[in-house]
Short mmCIF file of C-alpha atoms in Angstrom, two decimals:
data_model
loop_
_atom_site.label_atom_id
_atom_site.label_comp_id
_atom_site.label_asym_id
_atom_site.label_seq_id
_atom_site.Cartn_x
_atom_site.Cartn_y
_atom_site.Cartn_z
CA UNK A 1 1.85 38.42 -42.60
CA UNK A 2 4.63 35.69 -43.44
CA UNK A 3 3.90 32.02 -43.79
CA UNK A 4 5.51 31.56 -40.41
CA UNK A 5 2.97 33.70 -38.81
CA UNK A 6 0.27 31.40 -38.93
CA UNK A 7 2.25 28.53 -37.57
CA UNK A 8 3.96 30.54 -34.47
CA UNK A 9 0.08 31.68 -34.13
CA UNK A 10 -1.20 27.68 -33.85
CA UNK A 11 1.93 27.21 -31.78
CA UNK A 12 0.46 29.99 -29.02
CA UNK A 13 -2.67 28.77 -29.50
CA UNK A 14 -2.08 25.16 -28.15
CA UNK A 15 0.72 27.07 -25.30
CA UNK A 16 -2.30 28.64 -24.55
CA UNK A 17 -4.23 25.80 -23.10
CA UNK A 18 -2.32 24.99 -20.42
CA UNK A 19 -3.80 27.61 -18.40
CA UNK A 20 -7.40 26.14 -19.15
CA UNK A 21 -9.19 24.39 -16.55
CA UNK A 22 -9.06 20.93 -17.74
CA UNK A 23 -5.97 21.75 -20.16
CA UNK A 24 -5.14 18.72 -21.50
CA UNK A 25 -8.73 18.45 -23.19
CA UNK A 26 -8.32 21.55 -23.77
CA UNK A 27 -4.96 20.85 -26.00
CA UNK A 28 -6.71 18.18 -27.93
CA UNK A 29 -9.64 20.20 -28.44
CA UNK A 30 -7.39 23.12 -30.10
CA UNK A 31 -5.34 20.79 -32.15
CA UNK A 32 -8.58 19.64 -33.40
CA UNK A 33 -9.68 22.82 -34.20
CA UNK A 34 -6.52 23.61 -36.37
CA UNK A 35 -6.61 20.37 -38.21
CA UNK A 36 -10.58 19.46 -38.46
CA UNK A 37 -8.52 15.78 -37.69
CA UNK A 38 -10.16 13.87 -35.23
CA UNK A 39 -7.17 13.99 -32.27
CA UNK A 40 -7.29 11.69 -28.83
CA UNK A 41 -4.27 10.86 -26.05
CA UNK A 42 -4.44 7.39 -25.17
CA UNK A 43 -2.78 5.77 -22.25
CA UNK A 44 -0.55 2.84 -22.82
CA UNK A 45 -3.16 0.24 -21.21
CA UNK A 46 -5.17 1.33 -24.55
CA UNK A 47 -7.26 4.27 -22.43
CA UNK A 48 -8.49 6.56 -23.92
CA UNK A 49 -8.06 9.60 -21.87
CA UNK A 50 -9.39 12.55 -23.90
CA UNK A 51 -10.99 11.94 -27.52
CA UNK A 52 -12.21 15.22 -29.71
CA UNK A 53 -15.06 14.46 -31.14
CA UNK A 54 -15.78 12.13 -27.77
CA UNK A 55 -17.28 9.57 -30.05
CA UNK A 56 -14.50 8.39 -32.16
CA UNK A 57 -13.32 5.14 -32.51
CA UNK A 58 -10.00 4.57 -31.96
CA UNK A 59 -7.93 1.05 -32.57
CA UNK A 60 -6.20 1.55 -29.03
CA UNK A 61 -4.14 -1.53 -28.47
CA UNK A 62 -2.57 -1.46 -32.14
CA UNK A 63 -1.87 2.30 -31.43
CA UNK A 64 -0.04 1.58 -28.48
CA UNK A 65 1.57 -1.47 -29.40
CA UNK A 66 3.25 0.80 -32.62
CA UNK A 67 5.11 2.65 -29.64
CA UNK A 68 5.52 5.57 -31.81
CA UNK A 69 8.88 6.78 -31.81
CA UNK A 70 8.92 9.04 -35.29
CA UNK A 71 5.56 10.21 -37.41
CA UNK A 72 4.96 6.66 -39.03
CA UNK A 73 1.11 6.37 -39.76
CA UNK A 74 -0.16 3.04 -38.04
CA UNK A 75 -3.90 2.48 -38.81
CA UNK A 76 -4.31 5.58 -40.79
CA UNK A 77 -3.00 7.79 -37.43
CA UNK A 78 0.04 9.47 -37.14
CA UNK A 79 1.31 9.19 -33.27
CA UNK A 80 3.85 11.11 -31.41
CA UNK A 81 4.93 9.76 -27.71
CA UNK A 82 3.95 11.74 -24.16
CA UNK A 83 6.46 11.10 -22.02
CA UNK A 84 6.43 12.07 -18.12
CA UNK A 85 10.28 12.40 -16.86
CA UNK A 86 11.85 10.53 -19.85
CA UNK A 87 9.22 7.64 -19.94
CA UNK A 88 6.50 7.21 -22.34
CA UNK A 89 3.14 6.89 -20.59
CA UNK A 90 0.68 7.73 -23.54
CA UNK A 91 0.44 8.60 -27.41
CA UNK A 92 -1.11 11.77 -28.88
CA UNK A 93 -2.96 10.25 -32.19
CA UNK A 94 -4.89 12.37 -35.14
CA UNK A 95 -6.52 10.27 -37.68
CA UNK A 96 -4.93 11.56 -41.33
CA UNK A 97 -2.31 13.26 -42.28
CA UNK A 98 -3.73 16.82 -41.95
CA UNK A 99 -1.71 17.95 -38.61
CA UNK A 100 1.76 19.17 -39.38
CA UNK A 101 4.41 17.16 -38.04
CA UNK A 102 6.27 20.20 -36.20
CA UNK A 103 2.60 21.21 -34.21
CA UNK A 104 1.85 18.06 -33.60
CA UNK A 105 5.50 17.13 -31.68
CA UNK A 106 4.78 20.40 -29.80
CA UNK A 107 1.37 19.07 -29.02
CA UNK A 108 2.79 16.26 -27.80
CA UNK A 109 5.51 17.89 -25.73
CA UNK A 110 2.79 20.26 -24.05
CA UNK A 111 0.75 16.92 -23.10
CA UNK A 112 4.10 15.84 -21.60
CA UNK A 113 4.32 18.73 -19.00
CA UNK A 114 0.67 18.99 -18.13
CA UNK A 115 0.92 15.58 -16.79
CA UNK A 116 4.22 16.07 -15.65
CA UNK A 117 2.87 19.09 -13.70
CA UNK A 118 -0.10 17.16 -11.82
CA UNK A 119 1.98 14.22 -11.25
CA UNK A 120 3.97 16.39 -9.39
CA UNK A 121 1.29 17.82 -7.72
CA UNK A 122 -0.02 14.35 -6.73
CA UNK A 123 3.94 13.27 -5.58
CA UNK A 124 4.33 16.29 -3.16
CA UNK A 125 1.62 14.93 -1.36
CA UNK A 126 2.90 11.32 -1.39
CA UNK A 127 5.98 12.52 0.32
CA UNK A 128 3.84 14.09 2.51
CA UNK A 129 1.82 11.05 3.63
CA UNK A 130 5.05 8.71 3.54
CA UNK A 131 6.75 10.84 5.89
CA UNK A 132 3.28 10.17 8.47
CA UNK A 133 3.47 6.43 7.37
CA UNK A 134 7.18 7.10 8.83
CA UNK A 135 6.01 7.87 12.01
CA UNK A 136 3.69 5.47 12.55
CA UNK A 137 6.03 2.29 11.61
CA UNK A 138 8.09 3.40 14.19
CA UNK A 139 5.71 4.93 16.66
CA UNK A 140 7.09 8.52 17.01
CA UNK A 141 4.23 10.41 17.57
CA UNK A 142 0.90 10.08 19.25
CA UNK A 143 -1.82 8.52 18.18
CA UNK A 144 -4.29 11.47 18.43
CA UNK A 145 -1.84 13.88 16.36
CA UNK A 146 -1.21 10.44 13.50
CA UNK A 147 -4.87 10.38 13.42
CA UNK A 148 -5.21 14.22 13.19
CA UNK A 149 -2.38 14.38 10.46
CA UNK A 150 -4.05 11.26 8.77
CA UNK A 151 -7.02 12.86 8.27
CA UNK A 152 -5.75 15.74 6.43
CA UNK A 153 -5.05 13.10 3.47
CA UNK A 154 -9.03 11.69 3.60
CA UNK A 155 -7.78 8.97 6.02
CA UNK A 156 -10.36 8.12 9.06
CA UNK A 157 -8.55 6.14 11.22
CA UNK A 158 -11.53 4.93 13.46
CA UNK A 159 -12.49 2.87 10.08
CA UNK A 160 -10.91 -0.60 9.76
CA UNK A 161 -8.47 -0.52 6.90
CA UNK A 162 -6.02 -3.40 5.22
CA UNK A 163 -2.44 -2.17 4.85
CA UNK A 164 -0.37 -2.98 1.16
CA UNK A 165 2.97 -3.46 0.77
CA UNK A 166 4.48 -3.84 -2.49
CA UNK A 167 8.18 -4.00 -3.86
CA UNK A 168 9.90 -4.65 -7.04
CA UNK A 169 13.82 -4.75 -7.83
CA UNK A 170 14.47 -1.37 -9.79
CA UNK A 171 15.78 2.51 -9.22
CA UNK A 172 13.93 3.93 -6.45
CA UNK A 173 13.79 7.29 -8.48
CA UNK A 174 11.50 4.78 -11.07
CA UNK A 175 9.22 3.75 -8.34
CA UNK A 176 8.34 7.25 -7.04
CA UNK A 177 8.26 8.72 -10.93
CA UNK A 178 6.43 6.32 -12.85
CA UNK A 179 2.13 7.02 -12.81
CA UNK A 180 0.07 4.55 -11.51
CA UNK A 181 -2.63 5.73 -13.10
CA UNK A 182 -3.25 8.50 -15.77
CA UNK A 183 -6.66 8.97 -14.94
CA UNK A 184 -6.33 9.94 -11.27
CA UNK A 185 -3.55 12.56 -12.86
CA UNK A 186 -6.46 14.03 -15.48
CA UNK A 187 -9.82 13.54 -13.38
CA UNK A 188 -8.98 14.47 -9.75
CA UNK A 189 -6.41 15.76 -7.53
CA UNK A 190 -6.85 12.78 -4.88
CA UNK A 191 -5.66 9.44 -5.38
CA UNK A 192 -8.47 6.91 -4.94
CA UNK A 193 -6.25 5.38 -2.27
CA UNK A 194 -3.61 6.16 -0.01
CA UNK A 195 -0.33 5.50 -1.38
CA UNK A 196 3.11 6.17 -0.68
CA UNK A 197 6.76 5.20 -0.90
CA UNK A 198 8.16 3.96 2.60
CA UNK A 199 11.54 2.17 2.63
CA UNK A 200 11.70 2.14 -0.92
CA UNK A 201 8.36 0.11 -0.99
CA UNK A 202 4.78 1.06 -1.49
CA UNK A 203 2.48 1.17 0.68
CA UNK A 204 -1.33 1.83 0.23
CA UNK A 205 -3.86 1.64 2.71
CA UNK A 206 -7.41 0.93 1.36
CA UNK A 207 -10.89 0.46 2.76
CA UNK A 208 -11.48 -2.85 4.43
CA UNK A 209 -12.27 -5.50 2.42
CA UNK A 210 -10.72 -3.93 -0.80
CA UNK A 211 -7.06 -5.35 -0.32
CA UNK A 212 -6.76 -7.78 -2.03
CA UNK A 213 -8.54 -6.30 -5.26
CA UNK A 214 -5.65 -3.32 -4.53
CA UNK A 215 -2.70 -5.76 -4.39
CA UNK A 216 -3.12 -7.56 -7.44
CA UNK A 217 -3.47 -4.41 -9.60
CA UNK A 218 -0.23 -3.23 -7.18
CA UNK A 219 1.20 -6.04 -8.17
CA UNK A 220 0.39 -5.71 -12.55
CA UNK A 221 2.01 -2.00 -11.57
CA UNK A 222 4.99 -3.05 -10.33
CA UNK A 223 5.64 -6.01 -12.93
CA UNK A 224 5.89 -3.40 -15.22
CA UNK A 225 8.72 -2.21 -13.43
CA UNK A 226 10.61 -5.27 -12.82
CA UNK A 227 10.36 -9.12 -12.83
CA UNK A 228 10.48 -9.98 -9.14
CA UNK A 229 7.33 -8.25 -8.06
CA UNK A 230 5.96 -9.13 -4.70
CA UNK A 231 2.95 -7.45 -2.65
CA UNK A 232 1.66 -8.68 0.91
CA UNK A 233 -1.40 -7.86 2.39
CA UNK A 234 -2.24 -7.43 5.89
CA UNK A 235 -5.55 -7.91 8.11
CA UNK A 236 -8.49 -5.15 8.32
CA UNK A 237 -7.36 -2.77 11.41
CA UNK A 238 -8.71 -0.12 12.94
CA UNK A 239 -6.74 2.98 14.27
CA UNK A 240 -3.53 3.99 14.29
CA UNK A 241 -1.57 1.06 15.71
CA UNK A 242 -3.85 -0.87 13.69
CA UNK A 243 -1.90 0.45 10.52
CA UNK A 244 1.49 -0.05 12.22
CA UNK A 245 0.92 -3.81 12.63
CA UNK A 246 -0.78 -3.93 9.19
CA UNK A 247 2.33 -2.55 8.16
CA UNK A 248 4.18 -4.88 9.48
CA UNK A 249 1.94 -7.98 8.47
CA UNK A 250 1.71 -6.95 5.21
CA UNK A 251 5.62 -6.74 4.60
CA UNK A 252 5.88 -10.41 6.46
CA UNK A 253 3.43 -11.76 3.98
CA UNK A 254 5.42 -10.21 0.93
CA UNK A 255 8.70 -11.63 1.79
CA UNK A 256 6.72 -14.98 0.93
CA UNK A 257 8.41 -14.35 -2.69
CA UNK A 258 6.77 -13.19 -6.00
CA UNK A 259 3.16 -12.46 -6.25
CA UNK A 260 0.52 -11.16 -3.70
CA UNK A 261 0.21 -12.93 -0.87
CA UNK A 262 -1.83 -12.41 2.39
CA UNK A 263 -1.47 -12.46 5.82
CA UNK A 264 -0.95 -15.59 7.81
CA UNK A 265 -0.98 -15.52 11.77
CA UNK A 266 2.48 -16.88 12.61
CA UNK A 267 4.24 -17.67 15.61
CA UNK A 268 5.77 -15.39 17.52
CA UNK A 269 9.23 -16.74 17.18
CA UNK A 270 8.78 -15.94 13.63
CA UNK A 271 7.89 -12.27 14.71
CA UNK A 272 11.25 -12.03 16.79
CA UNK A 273 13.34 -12.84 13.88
CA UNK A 274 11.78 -10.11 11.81
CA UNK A 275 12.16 -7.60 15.25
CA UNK A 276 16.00 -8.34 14.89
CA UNK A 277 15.86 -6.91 11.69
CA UNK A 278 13.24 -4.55 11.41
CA UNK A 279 13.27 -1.86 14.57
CA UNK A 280 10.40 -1.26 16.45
CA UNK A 281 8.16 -4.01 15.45
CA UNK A 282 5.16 -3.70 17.68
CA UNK A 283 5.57 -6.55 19.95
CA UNK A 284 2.95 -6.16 22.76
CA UNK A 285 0.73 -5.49 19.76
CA UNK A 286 2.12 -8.79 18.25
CA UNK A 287 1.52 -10.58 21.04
CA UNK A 288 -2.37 -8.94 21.80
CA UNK A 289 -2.78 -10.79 18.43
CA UNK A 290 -1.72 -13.87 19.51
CA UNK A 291 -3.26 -14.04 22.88
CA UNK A 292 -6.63 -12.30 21.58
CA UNK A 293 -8.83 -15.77 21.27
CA UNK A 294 -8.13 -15.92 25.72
CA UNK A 295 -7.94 -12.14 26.10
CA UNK A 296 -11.59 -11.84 24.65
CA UNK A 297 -12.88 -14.66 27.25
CA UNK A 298 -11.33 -13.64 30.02
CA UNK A 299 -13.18 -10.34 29.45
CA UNK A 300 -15.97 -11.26 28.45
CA UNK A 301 -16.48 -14.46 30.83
CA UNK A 302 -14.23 -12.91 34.30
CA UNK A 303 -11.44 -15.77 33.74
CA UNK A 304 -8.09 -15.71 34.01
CA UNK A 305 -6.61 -17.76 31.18
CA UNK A 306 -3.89 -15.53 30.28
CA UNK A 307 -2.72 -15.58 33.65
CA UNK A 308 -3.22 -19.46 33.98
CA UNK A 309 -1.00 -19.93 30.79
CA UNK A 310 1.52 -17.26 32.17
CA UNK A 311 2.08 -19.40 35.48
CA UNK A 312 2.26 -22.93 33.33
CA UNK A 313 4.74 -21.60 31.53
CA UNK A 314 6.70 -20.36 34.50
CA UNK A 315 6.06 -23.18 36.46
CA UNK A 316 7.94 -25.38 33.10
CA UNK A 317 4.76 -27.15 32.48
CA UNK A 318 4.47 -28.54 35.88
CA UNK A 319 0.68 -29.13 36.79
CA UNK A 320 0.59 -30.12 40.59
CA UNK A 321 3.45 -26.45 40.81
CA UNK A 322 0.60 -24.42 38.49
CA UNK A 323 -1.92 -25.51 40.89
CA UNK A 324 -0.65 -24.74 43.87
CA UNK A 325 0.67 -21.49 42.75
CA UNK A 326 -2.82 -20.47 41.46
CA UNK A 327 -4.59 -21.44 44.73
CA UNK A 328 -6.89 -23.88 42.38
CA UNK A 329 -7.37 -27.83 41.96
CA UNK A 330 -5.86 -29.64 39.40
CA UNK A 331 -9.12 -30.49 37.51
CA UNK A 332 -9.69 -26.69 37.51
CA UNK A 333 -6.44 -26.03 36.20
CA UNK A 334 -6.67 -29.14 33.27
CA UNK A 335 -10.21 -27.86 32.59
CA UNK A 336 -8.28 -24.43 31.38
CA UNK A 337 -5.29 -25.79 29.80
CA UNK A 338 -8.16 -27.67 27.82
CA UNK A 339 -10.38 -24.52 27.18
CA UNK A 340 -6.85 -22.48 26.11
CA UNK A 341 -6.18 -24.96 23.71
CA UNK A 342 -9.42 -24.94 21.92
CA UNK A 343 -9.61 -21.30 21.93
CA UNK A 344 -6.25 -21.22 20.25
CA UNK A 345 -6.02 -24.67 18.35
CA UNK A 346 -2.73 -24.92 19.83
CA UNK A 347 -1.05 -28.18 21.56
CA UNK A 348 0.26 -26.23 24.99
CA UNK A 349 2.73 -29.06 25.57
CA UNK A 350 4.47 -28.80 22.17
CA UNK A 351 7.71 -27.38 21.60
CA UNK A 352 6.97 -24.65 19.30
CA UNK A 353 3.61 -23.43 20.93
CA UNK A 354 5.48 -23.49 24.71
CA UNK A 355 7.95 -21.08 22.59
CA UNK A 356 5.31 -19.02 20.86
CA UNK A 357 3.26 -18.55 24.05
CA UNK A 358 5.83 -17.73 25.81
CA UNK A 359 6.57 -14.71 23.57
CA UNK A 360 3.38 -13.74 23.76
CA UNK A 361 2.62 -13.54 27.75
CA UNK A 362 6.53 -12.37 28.26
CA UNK A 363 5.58 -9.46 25.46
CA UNK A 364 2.07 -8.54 26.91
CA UNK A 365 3.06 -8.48 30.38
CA UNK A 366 6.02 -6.07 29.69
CA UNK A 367 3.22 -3.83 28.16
CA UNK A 368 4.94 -0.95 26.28
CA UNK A 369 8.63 -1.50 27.05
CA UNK A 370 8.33 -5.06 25.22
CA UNK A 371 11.76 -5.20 22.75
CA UNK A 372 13.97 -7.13 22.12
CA UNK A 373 16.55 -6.17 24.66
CA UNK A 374 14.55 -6.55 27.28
CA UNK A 375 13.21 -10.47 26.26
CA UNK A 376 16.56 -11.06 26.10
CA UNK A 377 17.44 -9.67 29.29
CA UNK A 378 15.07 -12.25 30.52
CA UNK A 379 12.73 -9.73 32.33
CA UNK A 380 9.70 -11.64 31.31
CA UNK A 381 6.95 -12.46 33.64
CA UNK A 382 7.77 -14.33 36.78
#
C-alpha cells in the first residue's frame, strides 16, 4: 500500500458520512476518529452545533471572531470556514495540530454541502408556502382550499395567529439563501415557524402572542443583511382572511422606518392610500375593523348604530334630516351619536373621523365588491 492510500482511505471515510442519518455528526465523529483531536462545527452566533466528545469546551466567540480564512491556530484550534452558497455560516474547529490540513479542508467542504443540501430541502418548501401566502394577499382562492393547503405546512388556520413582515435593502437572491438558523437545518426538517419570501419580504406567521418575540429576532436576522432593517407586526387573527389583513397590517406598521414596530389602528383614509398602491387590500375587511366596536353592539344589543352613522353621514351631519329619515326623535338619535362615539373614542363631527367613517360604512356596505374604483365611482351607500 502507498502512503497515499491511507489518506484517499480517510478521504472515503468522511465522503462516507453523508449518507448517515444525522451526517453531519456523523462527519465530526469520523474526523475525530482519524485524529483522536477533539473536533466541533460551531455556528457563527458562537453555537455549538455538533461537539465530539459532547463535553468539550470550546472558546466559541474568539473562534468565530478569528473568521478563519487559512489554517492559522487561534486558541490552540486550527479552523477551516463552512460556507452555504459562497457565505460562511460556521467553522469546523479540532483542538491541536493532529488533523492534516488537506482532510480537514475536505471536512470542511463536506459540512458545506450537507447543510447546503437541507437548506435546500427547507427552501423548496418556502417557495412552496410563499406561493399560498401569494394567494391569500390577493384573495385568489377560497378560503376552504387556503386553509386545506395551509395545513399541509402545520398551519391551523382556525387558531389566531400574528402575521410578520420584515425587509432589509440587499439582493433578493441573499434574502432567500442566507440560514436563519443552523439548528432548524441540523435538528428537524420543519421550521419552528412559518416563513417565507413574499414580494421580496419575509413573512412569518407565528402563534398568537409570540410576534413580537419573532420580530425582534427577524429583525437581528435581517441587520445582518443590511443596515435599514425594518419588521412590522400585525394583530392576532384567526382564519384565512385573518392572515390577509395581518398581512397587510403588518407591512403598514413596517413602513414606520427601521426597527420593529407594531400595529396601530389607523384611519381609513390612511388605508386608501396604501390600496392605491398595493392591489387588493381587503377593504370591507378594513373597514369590519373599523366599525367592529358598533358592529359587536348592534349584535349583541338589536341596535342599529351602523346604520344610524350611515344615514348621518348621508344626511351631511344634519340631525333634524337623520331623524326624520330614521323614523326616530332627535333625543333618540343624539343618544346614539353619543353611544357611537364612546364606543369608538371618535369626535363624529370632526373632519378626519366624518372622512374615516365614511370609508368605513361606504366599504362595508359595498360588501365584497369594495375597491377602489368603485369608492371613487361614488357608489357608496345612499
Amino acid at each position: 500500500m502507498t502512503s497515499a492510500d491511507p489518506e484517499l482511505a480517510d478521504h472515503r471515510m468522511l465522503a462516507d458520512t453523508l449518507t448517515a442519518e444525522r451526517p453531519l455528526h456523523a462527519l465530526v465523529n469520523a474526523l475525530h476518529g482519524i485524529s483522536a483531536a477533539p473536533v466541533a462545527v460551531i455556528d457563527l452566533r458562537g453555537g455549538v452545533l455538533v461537539s465530539v466528545p459532547a463535553r468539550t469546551e470550546w472558546p466559541a466567540e474568539e473562534l468565530v471572531a478569528a473568521s478563519p480564512s487559512t489554517g492559522d491556530a487561534v486558541a490552540d484550534c486550527v479552523l477551516r470556514p463552512v460556507e452555504l452558497e459562497g457565505e460562511p455560516v460556521a467553522v469546523l474547529c479540532a483542538r491541536g495540530q493532529d488533523v492534516p490540513p488537506a482532510l480537514f479542508s475536505f471536512a470542511a467542504t463536506l459540512a458545506g454541502i450537507e447543510l447546503s443540501r437541507r437548506h435546500a430541502v427547507l427552501s423548496g418548501r418556502r417557495e412552496l408556502l410563499g406561493q399560498i401566502l401569494e394567494d391569500v394577499i390577493a384573495g385568489q382562492s377560497s378560503e376552504q382550499e387556503t386553509a386545506r393547503r395551509l395545513g399541509e405546512h402545520g398551519l391551523d388556520a382556525g387558531k389566531a395567529h400574528e402575521v410578520v413582515v420584515g425587509s432589509v435593502a440587499c439582493p433578493p437572491r441573499r434574502l432567500r439563501s442566507y440560514p436563519w438558523n443552523l439548528h432548524t437545518l441540523l435538528s428537524q426538517q420543519h421550521d419552528p415557524h412559518l416563513r417565507a419570501i413574499v414580494h421580496d419580504r419575509v413573512v412569518l406567521v407565528v402563534p398568537e402572542g409570540a410576534g413580537l418575540f419573532v420580530a425582534r429576532l427577524c429583525h437581528e436576522h435581517l441587520s445582518s443583511l443590511g443596515s435599514d432593517a425594518r419588521v412590522g407586526v400585525s394583530k392576532a387573527r384567526v382564519g384565512v382572511r385573518g392572515l390577509r389583513l395581518g398581512y397587510f397590517e403588518a407591512r403598514n406598521a413596517l413602513a414606520e422606518g427601521y426597527g420593529v414596530h407594531v400595529h396601530r389602528i389607523q384611519d381609513l383614509a390612511t388605508a386608501l392610500l396604501i390600496a392605491g398602491i398595493e392591489a387588493g387590500l381587503p377593504l370591507r375587511d378594513l373597514a369590519a375593523e373599523a366599525l367592529a366596536p358598533l358592529l359587536d353592539y348592534d349584535q349583541k344589543h338589536g341596535t342599529a348604530l351602523v346604520n344610524t352613522l350611515r344615514r348621518y353621514l348621508a344626511e351631511d351631519g344634519a340631525p333634524a334630516a337623520t331623524a326624520t329619515a330614521l323614523f326616530v326623535h332627535r333625543n333618540t338619535l343624539r343618544n346614539r351619536l353619543r353611544l357611537i362615539e364612546e364606543l369608538t373614542g371618535r369626535d363624529i363631527d370632526s373632519p378626519s373621523s366624518r372622512t374615516h367613517f365614511w370609508l368605513a360604512t361606504t366599504c362595508w356596505e359595498l360588501g365584497s365588491t369594495a375597491d377602489l374604483s368603485s369608492l371613487l365611482d361614488g357608489r357608496g351607500p345612499q
